[in-house]
């Protein structure tokens, strides 16, 4: 049976090349095909874009032995990415971005326009891979963390790369919130143990911002990936909570972040 592909968004920038390098690393381990998606801007020439993309694909074949397929579409990132990913049944979508300013094009008040219809996890990268393998994955959890979508996928990644998963847990001394967090932690750790995953747990219990602490922790540990679930936005409070996650996604240590959209 053919494996589902990895979709890489491509806009001829350095960060697109970084996204392709991450996809190559994944392809080398999983055997999945890579598909490059370029979204045409107004008055752009499809023939010119195809010629340039073909050169990119051939160069990837020369360097890595993998020749990505090419898809060119008119549209915008808020709909075309999810439509294309779902049409080709992508296993993963990888996009490069220029830090927080770049993320504002995708996240902020429009985050759900990109993620809400995506069936696949979405990886945001700012730099090339640090290692050949995913050596260390950080899993930040608090009382709002959803786990159904991201635990099994993250475990599969850890199995593929023999990664260590570090559960970074927020304890607030609020009994109700901490009860939810501990239930989530128990669920995750039980799954890690049942799948023989190398893991550890780190507790964040001071009054500093949890997501800032997670960023610093990921940098200190030289993590290769941070795994989060986006929040459903029902209120202004939820929006600001998601804003904190935006900063994590565009972190200063340029650690890639895999985002899971909670399914209803």
Coordinates of C-alpha atoms in Angstrom, one line a residue:
X1 CA 0.0 0.0 0.0
X2 CA 1.4 3.4 -1.0
X3 CA 2.3 5.6 2.0
X4 CA 0.5 9.0 2.4
X5 CA 2.7 11.9 1.2
X6 CA 4.4 14.8 3.1
X7 CA 3.2 18.2 1.7
X8 CA 5.7 21.1 1.8
X9 CA 4.5 24.6 1.1
X10 CA 6.9 26.4 -1.3
X11 CA 7.4 30.1 -2.0
X12 CA 11.0 30.2 -3.2
X13 CA 12.4 31.5 0.1
X14 CA 15.1 30.1 2.4
X15 CA 12.6 28.9 4.9
X16 CA 10.8 26.9 2.2
X17 CA 14.2 25.2 1.6
X18 CA 14.4 24.5 5.3
X19 CA 10.9 23.0 5.2
X20 CA 12.0 20.7 2.4
X21 CA 15.1 19.6 4.3
X22 CA 12.8 18.6 7.2
X23 CA 10.6 16.7 4.8
X24 CA 13.6 14.9 3.3
X25 CA 14.6 13.8 6.8
X26 CA 11.1 12.4 7.4
X27 CA 11.0 10.8 4.0
X28 CA 14.3 9.1 4.5
X29 CA 13.0 7.4 7.7
X30 CA 9.4 6.7 6.6
X31 CA 9.7 6.2 2.8
X32 CA 6.9 8.7 2.2
X33 CA 6.8 10.8 -1.0
X34 CA 7.2 14.6 -0.9
X35 CA 4.8 17.0 -2.6
X36 CA 5.7 20.7 -3.2
X37 CA 2.8 23.1 -3.2
X38 CA 3.2 26.6 -4.7
X39 CA 0.3 29.0 -4.4
X40 CA 0.3 31.5 -7.3
X41 CA 0.2 35.2 -6.5
X42 CA -1.8 37.6 -8.7
X43 CA -0.6 37.8 -12.2
X44 CA 2.0 35.1 -11.6
X45 CA 2.9 32.8 -14.5
X46 CA 2.1 29.2 -13.9
X47 CA 4.6 28.1 -16.6
X48 CA 7.4 30.1 -15.0
X49 CA 6.6 28.8 -11.5
X50 CA 6.5 25.2 -12.8
X51 CA 9.9 25.6 -14.5
X52 CA 11.4 27.0 -11.3
X53 CA 9.8 24.3 -9.2
X54 CA 11.0 21.6 -11.5
X55 CA 14.6 22.8 -11.0
X56 CA 14.0 22.6 -7.2
X57 CA 12.7 19.1 -7.5
X58 CA 15.6 18.0 -9.7
X59 CA 18.2 19.6 -7.3
X60 CA 16.5 17.7 -4.4
X61 CA 16.9 14.5 -6.4
X62 CA 20.6 15.3 -7.0
X63 CA 21.3 16.1 -3.4
X64 CA 19.1 13.6 -1.5
X65 CA 17.9 11.0 -4.0
X66 CA 14.3 12.2 -3.6
X67 CA 12.4 13.9 -6.4
X68 CA 9.3 15.7 -5.0
X69 CA 6.1 15.9 -7.0
X70 CA 4.8 19.4 -7.9
X71 CA 1.4 21.1 -7.4
X72 CA 0.7 24.7 -8.4
X73 CA -2.6 26.3 -7.6
X74 CA -4.2 29.7 -7.5
X75 CA -5.6 30.7 -4.2
X76 CA -4.5 31.7 -0.7
X77 CA -2.8 30.1 2.2
X78 CA -6.0 30.2 4.3
X79 CA -7.9 27.7 2.1
X80 CA -5.5 26.2 -0.5
X81 CA -3.1 24.5 1.9
X82 CA -5.9 22.6 3.7
X83 CA -7.8 21.8 0.5
X84 CA -4.7 20.4 -1.2
X85 CA -3.5 18.5 1.9
X86 CA -6.8 16.9 2.3
X87 CA -7.2 16.1 -1.4
X88 CA -3.9 14.3 -1.5
X89 CA -4.5 12.8 2.0
X90 CA -1.2 14.3 3.2
X91 CA 0.2 12.6 6.3
X92 CA 2.0 15.8 7.3
X93 CA 2.2 19.5 6.2
X94 CA 5.4 21.4 6.6
X95 CA 5.8 25.1 6.2
X96 CA 8.7 27.5 6.7
X97 CA 8.2 30.9 8.4
X98 CA 10.3 34.0 9.3
X99 CA 9.7 34.0 13.0
X100 CA 6.8 35.7 14.8
X101 CA 6.2 38.4 12.1
X102 CA 5.9 35.6 9.6
X103 CA 3.6 33.7 11.8
X104 CA 1.1 36.6 11.9
X105 CA 0.3 35.8 8.3
X106 CA -0.9 32.3 9.5
X107 CA -1.8 32.5 13.1
X108 CA -3.4 35.1 15.3
X109 CA -7.1 35.7 14.7
X110 CA -6.9 33.6 11.5
X111 CA -5.3 30.5 12.9
X112 CA -8.4 28.4 12.4
X113 CA -8.7 29.4 8.8
X114 CA -5.6 27.4 8.1
X115 CA -5.9 24.6 10.7
X116 CA -9.6 24.0 11.2
X117 CA -10.1 22.0 8.0
X118 CA -6.7 20.3 8.0
X119 CA -6.8 16.6 8.6
X120 CA -3.0 16.3 8.9
X121 CA -0.7 17.7 11.6
X122 CA 1.0 21.0 10.6
X123 CA 4.8 21.5 11.2
X124 CA 6.2 25.1 11.3
X125 CA 10.0 25.5 10.8
X126 CA 12.4 28.4 11.0
X127 CA 15.7 26.7 10.4
X128 CA 17.2 23.6 8.9
X129 CA 17.2 20.4 11.0
X130 CA 19.7 20.3 13.8
X131 CA 20.2 16.5 13.7
X132 CA 19.8 13.7 11.3
X133 CA 17.3 12.2 13.7
X134 CA 14.6 13.6 16.0
X135 CA 16.6 13.1 19.2
X136 CA 14.4 15.0 21.6
X137 CA 10.7 16.0 21.5
X138 CA 9.2 18.4 24.0
X139 CA 5.5 17.8 25.0
X140 CA 4.2 20.9 26.9
X141 CA 1.0 20.2 28.8
X142 CA -1.3 22.2 31.0
X143 CA -5.0 22.0 32.0
X144 CA -6.2 22.8 28.5
X145 CA -4.1 20.4 26.6
X146 CA -5.9 18.1 24.2
X147 CA -4.2 14.7 23.8
X148 CA -6.3 12.4 21.6
X149 CA -4.9 13.7 18.3
X150 CA -1.3 14.3 19.2
X151 CA -0.2 11.5 21.5
X152 CA -0.4 8.6 19.0
X153 CA 1.2 10.6 16.2
X154 CA 4.0 11.8 18.5
X155 CA 4.6 8.2 19.7
X156 CA 4.9 7.1 16.1
X157 CA 7.5 9.8 15.5
X158 CA 9.4 8.7 18.6
X159 CA 9.3 5.0 17.5
X160 CA 10.5 6.0 14.0
X161 CA 13.4 8.1 15.3
X162 CA 14.0 6.4 18.7
X163 CA 13.4 9.8 20.2
X164 CA 13.2 10.8 23.8
X165 CA 10.0 12.5 24.7
X166 CA 10.0 15.0 27.6
X167 CA 6.7 15.8 29.1
X168 CA 6.9 19.5 30.3
X169 CA 4.1 19.8 32.8
X170 CA 2.6 23.0 34.2
X171 CA 1.6 22.9 37.9
X172 CA -0.1 26.0 39.2
X173 CA -1.2 25.1 42.7
X174 CA -4.8 25.5 41.6
X175 CA -6.3 22.1 42.5
X176 CA -8.9 22.1 39.8
X177 CA -6.5 23.0 37.0
X178 CA -3.8 20.7 38.3
X179 CA -6.2 17.8 38.5
X180 CA -6.8 18.2 34.8
X181 CA -3.2 18.5 34.0
X182 CA -2.3 15.4 36.0
X183 CA -4.9 13.4 34.3
X184 CA -3.5 14.4 30.9
X185 CA 0.0 13.6 32.1
X186 CA -1.1 10.2 33.3
X187 CA -2.7 9.5 30.0
X188 CA 0.4 10.5 28.1
X189 CA 2.9 8.6 30.3
X190 CA 0.8 5.4 30.3
X191 CA 0.8 5.5 26.5
X192 CA 4.6 6.2 26.4
X193 CA 5.2 3.3 28.7
X194 CA 2.9 0.9 26.8
X195 CA 4.8 1.7 23.6
X196 CA 8.3 1.5 25.3
X197 CA 9.1 5.1 24.5
X198 CA 12.1 6.7 26.2
X199 CA 10.7 9.5 28.2
X200 CA 11.1 11.8 31.2
X201 CA 9.0 14.4 32.9
X202 CA 9.8 18.0 33.9
X203 CA 7.5 20.0 36.2
X204 CA 7.2 23.7 35.7
X205 CA 5.8 25.1 39.0
X206 CA 7.0 28.7 39.4
X207 CA 5.1 31.8 38.5
X208 CA 6.9 32.5 35.2
X209 CA 4.9 32.2 32.0
X210 CA 4.5 28.5 31.1
X211 CA 5.0 28.9 27.4
X212 CA 8.0 31.1 27.8
X213 CA 9.4 28.6 30.2
X214 CA 8.7 25.8 27.6
X215 CA 10.6 27.8 25.0
X216 CA 13.6 28.2 27.2
X217 CA 13.5 24.6 28.2
X218 CA 13.3 23.5 24.6
X219 CA 16.4 25.7 23.8
X220 CA 18.3 24.4 26.8
X221 CA 17.6 20.8 25.8
X222 CA 18.4 21.4 22.1
X223 CA 15.1 19.9 21.2
X224 CA 14.3 18.9 17.7
X225 CA 10.5 19.3 18.0
X226 CA 7.8 20.7 20.2
X227 CA 4.4 19.1 20.0
X228 CA 1.3 21.2 20.8
X229 CA -2.5 21.1 20.1
X230 CA -4.1 24.3 19.0
X231 CA -7.0 25.6 21.0
X232 CA -10.6 25.9 19.9
X233 CA -11.4 29.7 20.2
X234 CA -14.7 30.2 21.9
X235 CA -14.0 33.4 23.8
X236 CA -11.5 36.3 24.1
X237 CA -9.7 34.3 26.9
X238 CA -9.2 31.4 24.4
X239 CA -7.8 33.8 21.8
X240 CA -5.1 35.2 24.2
X241 CA -4.3 31.6 25.3
X242 CA -3.7 30.8 21.7
X243 CA -1.6 33.9 21.3
X244 CA 0.8 32.5 23.9
X245 CA 1.1 29.3 21.8
X246 CA 1.9 31.5 18.8
X247 CA 5.0 32.7 20.6
X248 CA 5.9 29.1 21.3
X249 CA 5.5 28.2 17.6
X250 CA 7.7 31.1 16.5
X251 CA 10.2 30.6 19.3
X252 CA 13.5 32.3 19.4
X253 CA 15.5 29.0 19.5
X254 CA 13.9 28.1 16.1
X255 CA 12.8 24.7 17.3
X256 CA 10.3 23.2 14.9
X257 CA 6.7 22.9 16.3
X258 CA 4.1 20.4 15.2
X259 CA 0.6 21.6 15.6
X260 CA -2.4 19.3 16.0
X261 CA -5.9 20.6 15.2
X262 CA -8.4 19.2 17.8
X263 CA -11.1 17.2 15.9
X264 CA -14.7 17.5 16.9

